[in-house]
Amino acid sequence: MTDVIDAVALELKGDILVARVDNPPVNALSHAVRAGLVAAVDRLEQSDDARAMVIICAGRTFMAGADIREFGKPMKDPQLGQVIDRLDACDKPIVAAMHGTALGGGLEVALACSYRIAVADARFGLPEVTLGLLPGSGGIVRTPRLIGVEAALPLITEGRPIGADHARKIGLIDEIAPGDLRGDAVAYADHIVAGGAKLRRTSDLPVPDYDRAILDQARKSLSRKFKGQDAPQQAVDLIEMVSDTPFRDAADREFAACKALVASPQSKALRHVFAAERAALKIDGVPRDTQPRDVRKVAVVGPGTMGRGIAICFLDVGLPVVLIGNSQETLDKADTVIRKIYGGQVKRGRLTESQVDDRLALLTLTLDYGRLDGVDLAIEAVTEDMDVKKTVLSNLEETLHDRAIIATNTSFLDIETLASSLARPENFAGMHFFNPANVMKLLENVRATKTAPDVLATMTTFGRKLGKTPVMVGRSEGFVANRMLSKRSREAQFLLEDGATPQQVDRVLTEFGFPIGPFALADLAGMDIMAAARQARMHGMTQRERECDIVDQLAAAGRLGRKSGSGYYRYDDEGKAQPDPAVEEILAAHRARRGLPQRDITDQEILERCLYAMVNEGALLLDEGGAARPGDIDVIWTSGFGWPRHLGGPMFWADQIGLAKIKDALDTYCDLVGDQYFTPANLIETRVAEGRGFFD
Ligand code: COA
């Protein structure tokens, strides 16, 4: 017998009913799936032939959660909670058979079944908090009953999935399928039937006793990990509530709490980032079925800080790397530094000695371009000098095979000028990593006019393979992240000239949600590095920017930041930053010298000047084609530069503030600071005139 009820197909195998969910791409619990599951339980109960049921999914994964596209719209019955109640109340046993990722509502379905079996590489999680939500259909009431509060806490409050071995150890699943999941799950159900078909309702279990102190510990650590976010804290409150409240009552309260969060600004922002991250992988002019090129071996030219970090990224995913230098000395240094970085990872328990040996065995350090045989992708990371880079690119092109991709890691040189120096510009693009390249998630891939679509596709898929968040950007000076950052830095510096203190600016921006303020960050990077970066940008600076040389003054005074014990701050014996009267004096002398009046600066002015300057620059980049979509800019800032995810990124945030309000403020700062810094981008002008935001 086979028939199909919406997205759930039913088949009787002996006396086991198999319900197969098929709702590509991730079997989200859309209406058709919910209705199909209820119909499957009806069939199971009504059928004399069926003594138990297996729920299994087609395609790449078990149900990966509620259908995010239905959020915020009226949801058709049966609601997920009704489906879960129906599964829970069923008078015959149901086995959830899981592969891929059983997430959110998908895991809640499994928790409402009597038994759970999964393949060895399946993963399980309640990621709702990462979307500013809470499990609302039994995840919070059932998980602590099944595995205890201590094990349930990280699952519910942090949203990080766990693997099958761990899930079995803590009792989240019962069995790991040794062979074919469907066959094993049916055999398992047969075994249950043979044993008397016992029902095991998680809802009947008590919450095991636990030490209440772990709740406060969780609250504290979550306030650090998810700074400013409401859902993780609420999750802890609900777990506490669940342990003191009868099941039904607790389930109703869980649902109400989740429902309230769907409309919260934080959840809207987090869902926006989730969608924007996926949209960023779709590249204009690259059809979805474009086949990426194979990348089996890579080369990095330039064994400096960036080149070494990039090489480590490749070694970490098991790719052979040829690292080319122009002197034995730099290669030896690269060898030492790479070994030191890996040594640190062994010390921290992240890697074993033998894993490090395997990685180092993939690394060839050489002076010789002749060693590039078989290389499919080469990245140059040599000094930021147009002529030097052009020479390296030509050398690579002469040596590599015709379809090898050649990429530049330039931060600010013109991508089209570099492309024009090549005979095969279709193979060329930018891959802009951020320091430290082996740690930072963001990867700005840069397209040039002639870059071939399959090269663009390769850079995106390859970026993901490296564990990065790749975002495709276009030609523009400084690309997206650094260019917007430079506007925030400029305003932070000007604010010091106008009368603010480093600690005031840092406080305002960390209270906003950045993990660190610009001045504490500069102290971390080192004032010598900041001063050198400033020199490199000098040609494009205005008169005021050139004269605003506080960085140079601090560097000249030996205040190099943390490493020298003082910079914008003074560092005490425990390494804590303290405001420093000496900096006040340097600033006062600077203002006096330049004849700048000091005034009281409000927190609002600091926030607006630093952040509206970034929003305006983002809009300019959209005007120029430096960024393709406002969502791409949000992904860049939330994944790379610490913009709080629950505020959705600068462009989403700007829409929440309202572009008309932002334009008014920009006009005000044109008067106060200067037109050359705050003239609103065309995009802002037109959107305000049309009464629209960036995302409307
Ligand atoms: N509802 C609707 N669509 C979803 C979805 C969901 N819960 N989860 C993923 N999708 C869509 C994605 O938007 C993407 O669509 P696209 O191809 O049109 O861009 C597609 O499914 C594939 O997702 P993607 O994330 O690119 O695939 P992946 O294999 O890398 O990861 C998951 C798969 C399931 C691990 C990942 O999508 C995920 O974490 N989803 C969210 C799960 C979740 O939070 N569930 C709880 C919701 S309350």
XYZ file of C-alpha atoms and ligand atoms in Angstrom:
744
model
C 0.000 0.000 0.000
C 1.410 3.447 -0.927
C -0.335 6.777 -0.885
C 0.584 10.401 -0.517
C -0.968 12.859 1.905
C 0.417 16.248 0.925
C 4.142 16.131 1.651
C 4.072 12.913 3.673
C 3.980 9.545 1.891
C 2.759 6.486 3.787
C 3.765 2.906 3.204
C 3.066 -0.209 5.245
C 6.123 -2.460 5.711
C 4.824 -5.570 7.455
C 3.042 -4.138 10.459
C 5.111 -0.947 10.560
C 3.701 2.191 8.923
C 6.489 4.287 7.351
C 5.716 8.016 7.023
C 8.197 9.640 4.659
C 8.347 13.429 4.728
C 9.405 15.013 1.447
C 9.519 18.804 1.404
C 12.726 20.024 -0.263
C 15.187 21.519 0.348
C 15.325 20.897 4.116
C 11.949 19.300 4.959
C 10.865 22.402 6.854
C 7.617 21.921 8.756
C 5.406 23.837 6.344
C 1.645 23.420 6.425
C 1.653 20.415 4.066
C 4.106 18.561 6.300
C 2.178 19.363 9.473
C -1.103 18.233 7.946
C 0.587 15.126 6.559
C 1.996 14.143 9.947
C -1.402 14.471 11.636
C -2.970 12.375 8.885
C -0.211 9.783 9.373
C -1.001 9.486 13.088
C -4.722 9.186 12.235
C -3.896 6.383 9.826
C -1.690 4.620 12.373
C -4.387 4.688 15.014
C -7.173 3.662 12.669
C -5.271 0.837 10.977
C -5.500 -2.615 12.515
C -2.524 -3.708 10.394
C -0.105 -1.043 11.606
C 1.312 -1.563 15.092
C 3.950 1.183 15.105
C 5.136 3.992 12.861
C 8.519 5.230 11.626
C 8.851 8.899 10.649
C 11.691 9.374 8.201
C 12.617 12.095 5.702
C 13.609 12.140 2.052
C 16.486 14.211 0.719
C 19.437 15.645 2.562
C 18.028 15.980 6.058
C 15.425 15.188 8.695
C 13.063 18.126 9.323
C 15.274 21.173 9.842
C 12.689 23.162 11.743
C 9.662 25.336 11.330
C 9.309 26.959 7.939
C 11.034 30.287 8.460
C 9.141 31.735 5.487
C 5.845 31.321 7.368
C 7.016 33.421 10.335
C 5.043 36.576 10.934
C 2.162 35.350 8.740
C -1.051 33.802 10.054
C -0.297 30.085 10.393
C -2.810 27.550 9.091
C -3.945 24.687 11.335
C -2.682 22.273 12.318
C -0.123 24.339 14.179
C 3.138 22.607 15.045
C 2.035 22.330 18.684
C -1.082 20.455 17.590
C 1.013 18.043 15.536
C 3.305 17.453 18.491
C 0.357 16.849 20.834
C -1.090 14.374 18.363
C 2.208 12.454 18.172
C 2.526 12.493 21.953
C -1.019 11.249 22.504
C -0.829 8.450 19.921
C -1.582 5.069 21.465
C 0.957 3.217 19.319
C 4.748 3.731 19.409
C 6.364 6.065 16.905
C 10.056 5.987 15.978
C 11.787 9.095 14.622
C 14.486 8.021 12.119
C 16.894 10.898 11.623
C 19.633 11.852 9.199
C 21.224 15.204 8.313
C 20.156 17.841 10.813
C 17.167 17.411 13.130
C 16.726 21.000 14.185
C 14.171 23.111 16.020
C 10.668 21.898 15.228
C 12.219 18.813 13.625
C 13.814 17.813 16.910
C 10.594 18.694 18.733
C 8.761 16.218 16.488
C 11.363 13.595 17.390
C 11.076 14.384 21.103
C 7.328 13.782 20.912
C 7.924 10.308 19.448
C 8.449 7.304 21.722
C 11.822 6.319 20.276
C 14.630 7.977 18.341
C 17.172 6.390 16.010
C 19.682 8.230 13.820
C 22.607 7.729 11.471
C 26.064 8.262 12.943
C 26.679 11.634 11.252
C 23.282 13.150 12.093
C 23.182 16.343 14.140
C 20.572 17.571 16.589
C 19.814 21.000 17.904
C 17.381 23.648 19.013
C 18.801 26.668 17.144
C 15.823 28.933 17.788
C 17.802 31.291 20.036
C 20.094 32.046 17.123
C 17.009 33.462 15.392
C 15.944 35.381 18.510
C 13.266 32.787 19.220
C 12.646 29.917 21.599
C 11.549 26.386 20.922
C 7.782 26.757 21.237
C 6.449 23.300 20.636
C 7.792 21.249 23.481
C 11.550 21.658 23.052
C 11.861 23.344 26.427
C 9.392 21.176 28.338
C 10.596 17.873 26.924
C 14.400 18.182 26.619
C 15.099 18.585 30.363
C 12.741 15.673 31.091
C 14.629 13.449 28.688
C 18.262 14.403 29.314
C 18.240 16.492 32.507
C 18.612 20.237 32.935
C 22.403 20.345 32.808
C 22.602 18.711 29.376
C 19.521 20.575 28.121
C 20.838 24.026 29.028
C 23.464 24.481 26.282
C 21.234 22.839 23.716
C 18.355 25.244 24.352
C 20.159 28.425 25.367
C 23.071 28.421 22.904
C 21.475 26.727 19.927
C 24.608 24.830 18.920
C 23.854 21.397 17.398
C 25.417 18.207 18.794
C 26.487 14.995 17.065
C 24.929 11.532 17.295
C 27.478 10.021 19.682
C 26.997 12.770 22.210
C 23.223 12.711 21.718
C 23.182 9.002 22.458
C 25.395 9.410 25.494
C 23.084 11.971 27.082
C 19.951 10.046 26.109
C 18.591 12.400 23.455
C 18.485 9.493 21.005
C 18.185 5.770 21.709
C 20.098 4.111 18.873
C 22.611 4.822 16.137
C 21.603 3.041 12.929
C 24.392 0.702 11.892
C 23.359 0.437 8.215
C 20.577 1.744 6.025
C 18.473 4.109 8.145
C 15.087 3.116 6.773
C 15.737 -0.633 7.113
C 17.265 -0.213 10.561
C 14.417 1.985 11.768
C 11.789 -0.510 10.581
C 13.732 -3.362 12.234
C 13.941 -1.293 15.416
C 10.177 -0.663 15.329
C 9.612 -4.405 14.745
C 11.736 -5.109 17.776
C 9.645 -2.670 19.848
C 6.429 -4.301 18.652
C 7.832 -7.746 19.439
C 8.694 -6.543 22.919
C 5.100 -5.514 23.596
C 5.090 -2.125 21.828
C 5.726 -0.071 24.921
C 4.820 3.616 24.752
C 7.366 5.987 26.247
C 6.026 9.499 26.494
C 8.630 12.109 27.369
C 5.761 14.224 28.697
C 5.191 11.608 31.430
C 8.749 11.880 32.752
C 9.605 14.115 35.712
C 12.373 16.711 35.382
C 15.313 15.072 37.223
C 16.683 16.977 40.234
C 19.547 19.344 39.530
C 21.686 21.962 41.180
C 19.914 25.309 40.707
C 23.233 27.158 40.796
C 23.832 26.065 37.181
C 21.010 28.368 36.076
C 22.748 31.475 37.361
C 26.054 30.318 35.944
C 24.325 29.927 32.569
C 22.751 33.398 32.830
C 26.147 34.931 33.460
C 27.973 33.139 30.676
C 25.128 33.801 28.214
C 25.204 37.506 28.966
C 28.798 37.455 27.762
C 28.335 35.131 24.783
C 25.062 36.654 23.571
C 25.554 40.196 24.788
C 22.321 42.186 24.628
C 20.192 39.295 23.389
C 16.912 38.504 25.112
C 16.085 34.985 23.920
C 18.944 33.067 25.633
C 18.128 34.664 29.017
C 14.449 33.925 28.572
C 15.340 30.349 27.713
C 17.005 29.921 31.121
C 13.949 31.408 32.862
C 11.713 28.987 31.011
C 13.882 25.985 31.861
C 13.581 26.985 35.509
C 9.824 27.384 35.120
C 9.537 23.966 33.465
C 11.159 22.256 36.413
C 8.533 23.685 38.792
C 5.404 23.480 36.638
C 3.143 20.612 35.535
C 3.752 19.557 31.914
C 0.648 20.993 30.201
C 0.858 24.311 31.947
C 4.578 24.556 31.189
C 4.018 23.673 27.518
C 1.420 26.455 27.202
C 3.806 28.956 28.770
C 6.625 27.829 26.471
C 4.407 28.372 23.429
C 3.276 31.806 24.616
C 6.880 32.919 25.199
C 7.973 31.769 21.739
C 4.989 33.421 20.065
C 5.734 36.728 21.760
C 9.294 36.652 20.447
C 8.367 36.160 16.784
C 7.367 39.820 16.570
C 10.365 41.098 18.566
C 12.818 43.452 16.835
C 15.719 41.192 17.830
C 14.181 38.151 16.187
C 13.346 40.106 13.043
C 16.960 41.272 12.875
C 18.415 37.809 13.461
C 16.110 36.273 10.860
C 17.138 39.004 8.466
C 20.816 38.083 8.944
C 20.013 34.375 8.443
C 18.276 35.165 5.133
C 20.926 37.702 4.074
C 23.712 35.161 4.640
C 22.005 32.758 2.276
C 21.132 35.459 -0.257
C 24.791 36.553 -0.272
C 25.714 33.183 -1.769
C 23.635 33.937 -4.856
C 25.746 35.957 -7.208
C 24.334 38.207 -9.923
C 25.108 36.806 -13.355
C 26.004 33.366 -12.026
C 23.247 30.816 -12.725
C 22.581 28.518 -9.756
C 23.627 25.421 -11.686
C 27.064 26.872 -12.573
C 29.664 24.198 -11.954
C 32.513 25.494 -9.783
C 36.038 24.617 -10.875
C 37.949 21.924 -8.990
C 40.462 23.196 -6.454
C 42.754 20.344 -5.401
C 45.981 22.185 -4.761
C 46.665 25.842 -3.954
C 49.526 28.303 -3.897
C 50.071 31.421 -1.824
C 52.646 33.979 -2.897
C 54.044 36.132 -0.104
C 54.853 34.498 3.234
C 54.051 37.587 5.367
C 51.325 37.810 8.019
C 48.463 37.553 5.527
C 50.060 34.869 3.353
C 50.827 32.675 6.360
C 47.279 32.999 7.708
C 45.805 32.219 4.289
C 48.060 29.178 3.935
C 46.814 27.895 7.304
C 43.182 28.235 6.113
C 43.950 25.842 3.265
C 46.005 23.413 5.343
C 43.132 23.284 7.846
C 40.825 21.844 5.193
C 43.399 19.334 4.000
C 44.600 21.036 0.820
C 48.233 20.850 -0.329
C 49.728 24.361 -0.242
C 52.786 25.765 -1.998
C 53.905 28.919 -0.187
C 56.223 31.013 -2.330
C 58.601 33.596 -0.905
C 61.342 35.778 -2.349
C 63.991 35.006 0.271
C 64.945 31.990 2.343
C 64.799 34.174 5.423
C 61.083 35.023 4.983
C 60.306 31.383 4.257
C 62.112 30.267 7.415
C 60.186 32.839 9.401
C 56.917 31.627 7.859
C 57.799 28.065 8.792
C 58.513 29.073 12.389
C 55.367 31.175 12.734
C 53.055 28.548 11.212
C 54.494 25.910 13.545
C 54.025 28.297 16.481
C 50.375 28.934 15.584
C 49.707 25.209 15.330
C 51.679 24.635 18.550
C 49.308 27.042 20.295
C 46.338 25.070 19.023
C 47.827 21.847 20.391
C 48.358 23.550 23.760
C 44.731 24.663 23.832
C 43.628 21.123 23.015
C 42.122 22.074 19.652
C 44.447 19.831 17.629
C 46.586 16.784 18.319
C 50.292 16.577 17.453
C 49.519 14.090 14.724
C 46.834 16.325 13.180
C 49.403 19.119 13.070
C 51.934 16.770 11.461
C 49.366 15.851 8.796
C 48.776 19.518 8.045
C 52.435 20.465 7.938
C 53.093 17.551 5.592
C 50.844 19.331 3.067
C 52.960 22.497 3.121
C 55.755 23.221 0.646
C 57.824 26.358 1.231
C 59.762 27.416 -1.813
C 61.411 30.233 -3.749
C 60.661 28.498 -7.017
C 57.623 29.134 -9.257
C 58.559 25.854 -10.927
C 56.971 24.036 -7.972
C 53.443 25.105 -8.948
C 52.611 21.967 -10.870
C 48.956 20.969 -10.400
C 47.991 24.185 -8.605
C 44.351 25.138 -9.366
C 44.152 28.333 -7.326
C 46.899 30.798 -6.435
C 46.544 33.827 -4.182
C 49.046 36.596 -4.113
C 49.549 38.257 -0.740
C 52.640 40.359 -1.445
C 53.173 44.025 -0.538
C 50.462 46.524 -1.498
C 52.356 47.856 -4.499
C 50.740 47.820 -7.924
C 53.915 47.013 -9.863
C 55.066 44.285 -7.499
C 51.637 42.691 -7.597
C 51.420 42.894 -11.389
C 54.765 41.111 -11.706
C 53.669 38.345 -9.332
C 50.361 37.914 -11.172
C 52.129 37.635 -14.532
C 54.576 35.101 -13.134
C 51.676 33.057 -11.856
C 49.825 33.258 -15.140
C 52.877 32.101 -17.074
C 53.405 29.138 -14.790
C 49.911 27.868 -13.964
C 47.616 25.819 -16.185
C 45.080 27.659 -18.355
C 42.089 27.207 -16.060
C 43.842 27.925 -12.797
C 42.267 30.747 -10.798
C 44.532 33.627 -9.840
C 43.414 35.798 -6.949
C 44.744 38.884 -5.253
C 44.461 39.594 -1.558
C 44.846 43.333 -2.086
C 43.019 45.547 0.427
C 42.878 48.695 -1.627
C 44.510 48.455 -5.057
C 42.236 48.715 -8.087
C 41.035 45.289 -9.125
C 40.449 46.275 -12.761
C 43.969 47.639 -13.181
C 45.360 44.388 -11.817
C 43.042 42.390 -14.105
C 44.160 44.384 -17.144
C 47.720 43.165 -16.656
C 46.699 39.568 -17.332
C 46.257 37.668 -20.581
C 43.418 35.616 -19.112
C 41.480 38.100 -16.945
C 38.520 35.693 -16.830
C 40.542 33.581 -14.377
C 41.225 36.511 -12.085
C 39.430 37.948 -9.039
C 40.085 39.212 -5.535
C 39.939 37.178 -2.340
C 40.206 39.645 0.490
C 40.977 37.869 3.761
C 41.137 39.712 7.072
C 43.893 39.462 9.635
C 44.286 36.933 11.267
C 43.183 35.129 8.110
C 42.954 31.730 9.744
C 40.558 33.083 12.406
C 38.413 35.782 10.800
C 35.221 34.406 9.272
C 34.674 37.141 6.719
C 35.957 36.729 3.178
C 35.315 39.529 0.690
C 35.487 37.989 -2.760
C 35.993 40.710 -5.333
C 34.660 40.391 -8.858
C 36.277 42.191 -11.754
C 34.373 42.957 -14.955
C 35.819 40.016 -16.853
C 35.831 37.389 -14.086
C 34.191 34.239 -15.487
C 30.941 33.065 -13.829
C 32.423 29.688 -12.905
C 35.337 31.462 -11.204
C 32.853 33.511 -9.165
C 30.976 30.320 -8.287
C 34.241 28.647 -7.260
C 35.208 31.507 -4.974
C 31.876 31.279 -3.193
C 31.799 27.504 -2.760
C 35.492 27.426 -1.955
C 35.041 30.181 0.645
C 32.386 28.088 2.346
C 34.641 25.046 2.208
C 37.199 27.086 4.149
C 34.531 27.709 6.812
C 34.337 31.382 5.883
C 31.388 33.646 5.223
C 32.093 34.677 1.635
C 30.461 37.832 0.301
C 30.936 38.960 -3.295
C 31.795 42.628 -3.603
C 32.538 44.804 -6.618
C 35.186 47.283 -7.635
C 35.543 50.066 -5.108
C 38.381 51.649 -3.206
C 38.997 49.701 -0.010
C 36.058 47.366 -0.696
C 33.204 47.280 1.768
C 34.361 46.365 5.266
C 37.488 48.496 5.527
C 35.957 51.414 3.734
C 33.003 51.618 6.087
C 35.292 51.025 9.059
C 37.512 53.900 7.979
C 34.533 56.274 8.210
C 33.799 55.144 11.742
C 37.473 55.540 12.645
C 37.553 59.022 11.104
C 34.604 60.154 13.168
C 36.034 58.573 16.319
C 39.211 60.622 15.779
C 37.318 63.830 14.992
C 35.226 63.318 18.122
C 38.411 63.344 20.193
C 39.330 66.645 18.596
C 35.860 68.005 19.363
C 36.066 67.128 23.048
C 35.135 63.469 23.577
C 37.447 61.079 25.398
C 38.550 57.658 24.101
C 36.719 55.977 26.971
C 33.488 57.830 26.195
C 33.540 56.805 22.529
C 34.441 53.203 23.401
C 31.701 53.046 26.029
C 29.026 54.305 23.641
C 29.970 51.794 20.971
C 30.288 48.829 23.334
C 26.975 49.737 24.960
C 25.542 49.699 21.460
C 26.799 46.121 21.185
C 30.236 46.087 19.558
C 32.549 43.683 21.409
C 35.255 46.338 21.656
C 35.483 50.088 21.071
C 37.674 51.624 18.336
C 40.311 52.956 20.741
C 40.670 49.774 22.777
C 40.920 47.994 19.416
C 43.672 50.346 18.242
C 45.590 49.644 21.449
C 45.267 45.953 20.708
C 46.438 46.298 17.101
C 49.365 48.542 18.108
C 49.816 52.249 17.479
C 52.805 51.642 15.176
C 50.581 49.491 12.943
C 47.789 52.093 13.072
C 50.235 54.885 12.228
C 51.621 52.918 9.265
C 48.091 52.238 7.992
C 47.350 55.946 8.304
C 50.435 56.825 6.270
C 49.345 54.405 3.544
C 45.961 56.131 3.287
C 47.345 59.655 3.442
C 46.964 60.384 -0.300
C 43.165 60.215 -0.148
C 42.759 62.233 3.035
C 41.229 65.640 3.558
C 43.182 68.462 5.183
C 41.451 67.892 8.520
C 42.143 64.141 8.426
C 45.818 64.768 7.711
C 46.055 67.184 10.580
C 44.196 64.875 12.923
C 47.402 63.015 13.719
C 46.673 61.800 17.254
C 47.715 58.270 16.279
C 51.114 59.533 15.110
C 51.581 61.548 18.285
C 50.841 58.541 20.498
C 53.147 56.317 18.455
C 55.931 58.935 18.618
C 55.499 59.102 22.395
C 56.094 55.349 22.570
C 52.472 54.715 23.505
C 52.174 51.697 21.243
C 49.088 50.239 22.916
C 48.795 47.115 25.032
C 52.206 45.834 24.048
C 53.946 48.895 25.550
C 51.578 49.230 28.529
C 49.956 52.437 27.275
C 48.206 53.847 24.241
C 44.810 55.527 24.320
C 44.611 53.890 27.757
C 47.071 52.982 30.474
C 47.186 49.276 31.299
C 47.417 48.281 34.951
C 49.308 45.282 36.343
C 46.362 43.012 35.561
C 46.232 44.293 32.001
C 43.040 46.272 32.589
C 42.573 49.461 30.570
C 42.430 52.630 32.689
C 41.720 56.172 31.467
C 44.993 58.062 31.311
C 45.352 61.768 32.216
C 48.436 61.857 29.971
C 46.188 61.193 26.963
C 43.885 64.011 28.098
C 46.927 66.280 28.071
C 48.012 65.167 24.606
C 44.479 65.800 23.330
C 44.207 69.194 25.050
C 47.548 70.293 23.565
C 46.486 69.029 20.140
C 43.216 70.996 20.291
C 45.008 74.121 21.480
C 47.609 73.833 18.728
C 44.970 73.468 16.073
C 42.679 76.095 17.591
C 39.823 73.632 17.983
C 37.225 74.542 20.595
C 36.360 71.766 23.032
C 32.686 71.106 23.681
C 30.642 68.569 25.621
C 29.809 65.739 23.281
C 26.656 63.750 23.936
C 26.498 59.971 23.633
C 23.886 60.424 20.933
C 26.239 62.510 18.830
C 28.957 59.886 19.177
C 26.652 57.093 18.131
C 25.178 59.010 15.225
C 28.428 60.322 13.833
C 30.175 56.955 14.050
C 27.323 54.817 12.789
C 25.458 57.095 10.394
C 28.783 57.766 8.674
C 29.018 54.006 8.105
C 25.437 53.712 6.889
C 26.001 56.582 4.466
C 29.176 54.931 3.172
C 27.265 51.664 2.755
C 24.705 53.546 0.666
C 27.485 55.125 -1.414
C 28.922 51.652 -2.026
C 25.498 50.501 -3.233
C 25.321 53.568 -5.482
C 28.736 52.733 -6.957
C 28.212 48.973 -7.283
C 30.874 48.228 -4.660
C 28.209 46.156 -2.894
C 25.387 44.385 -4.702
C 22.723 44.348 -1.965
C 22.207 46.066 1.375
C 21.934 42.579 2.913
C 25.490 41.787 1.727
C 26.758 44.758 3.726
C 24.911 43.479 6.777
C 26.510 40.047 6.395
C 29.943 41.650 6.086
C 29.471 43.624 9.272
C 27.824 40.940 11.382
C 30.263 38.218 10.369
C 33.432 40.230 10.195
C 33.456 43.331 12.262
C 31.407 42.713 15.359
C 28.207 44.524 14.453
C 25.737 42.974 16.919
C 23.832 40.308 15.030
C 20.619 41.027 16.903
C 20.679 44.544 15.427
C 20.745 43.063 11.936
C 23.742 44.902 10.401
C 24.099 48.615 9.599
C 21.672 48.747 6.678
C 18.891 46.798 8.414
C 19.441 48.903 11.534
C 19.205 52.083 9.460
C 15.824 50.986 8.152
C 14.622 50.445 11.717
C 15.735 53.965 12.658
C 14.130 55.324 9.477
C 16.096 56.756 6.561
C 14.328 60.118 6.824
C 15.631 60.512 10.364
C 19.103 59.457 9.287
C 19.071 61.911 6.392
C 18.095 64.758 8.745
C 20.990 63.848 11.032
C 23.398 63.646 8.074
C 22.305 67.140 7.048
C 22.954 68.383 10.585
C 26.442 66.866 10.584
C 27.149 68.397 7.180
C 26.854 71.747 8.975
C 28.656 70.649 12.108
C 31.497 68.528 10.682
C 31.551 69.227 6.964
C 29.785 68.423 3.685
C 32.692 66.329 2.497
C 32.027 63.875 5.322
C 28.263 63.722 5.636
C 26.569 64.566 2.322
C 23.836 61.927 2.052
C 24.333 59.281 -0.645
C 21.989 59.450 -3.642
C 20.413 56.206 -2.554
C 19.421 57.710 0.785
C 18.050 60.837 -0.910
C 15.953 58.828 -3.370
C 14.714 56.311 -0.815
C 13.655 59.099 1.536
C 11.888 60.908 -1.309
C 10.053 57.674 -2.147
C 9.268 56.976 1.509
C 11.171 53.681 1.350
C 13.969 52.023 3.282
C 16.964 50.087 1.902
C 15.012 46.841 2.062
C 11.584 47.962 0.838
N 12.579 27.066 6.735
C 12.548 27.389 5.429
N 13.622 27.337 4.626
C 14.769 26.934 5.176
C 14.879 26.567 6.524
C 13.723 26.641 7.317
N 13.726 26.306 8.605
N 16.160 26.215 6.770
C 16.821 26.347 5.612
N 15.986 26.787 4.660
C 16.310 27.039 3.247
C 17.421 28.084 3.108
O 16.892 29.396 3.145
C 18.022 27.716 1.775
O 17.165 28.227 0.792
P 17.777 28.742 -0.588
O 18.425 27.550 -1.207
O 16.602 29.257 -1.328
O 18.760 29.797 -0.209
C 17.882 26.198 1.735
O 16.877 25.863 2.711
C 19.135 25.458 2.092
O 19.630 25.980 3.330
P 21.189 26.187 3.598
O 21.313 26.784 4.935
O 21.786 26.903 2.447
O 21.713 24.689 3.543
P 22.742 23.962 4.476
O 22.776 22.557 3.998
O 24.004 24.746 4.559
O 22.132 23.979 5.946
C 20.475 23.739 7.664
C 20.945 23.328 6.244
C 19.144 23.110 7.888
C 21.484 23.232 8.703
C 20.405 25.284 7.767
O 19.627 25.749 6.686
C 19.763 25.795 9.026
O 20.428 25.923 10.029
N 18.465 26.115 8.933
C 17.758 26.755 10.028
C 17.336 25.738 11.001
C 16.575 26.399 12.116
O 16.991 27.405 12.658
N 15.468 25.795 12.464
C 14.646 26.300 13.516
C 13.672 27.232 12.943
S 12.692 27.875 14.248
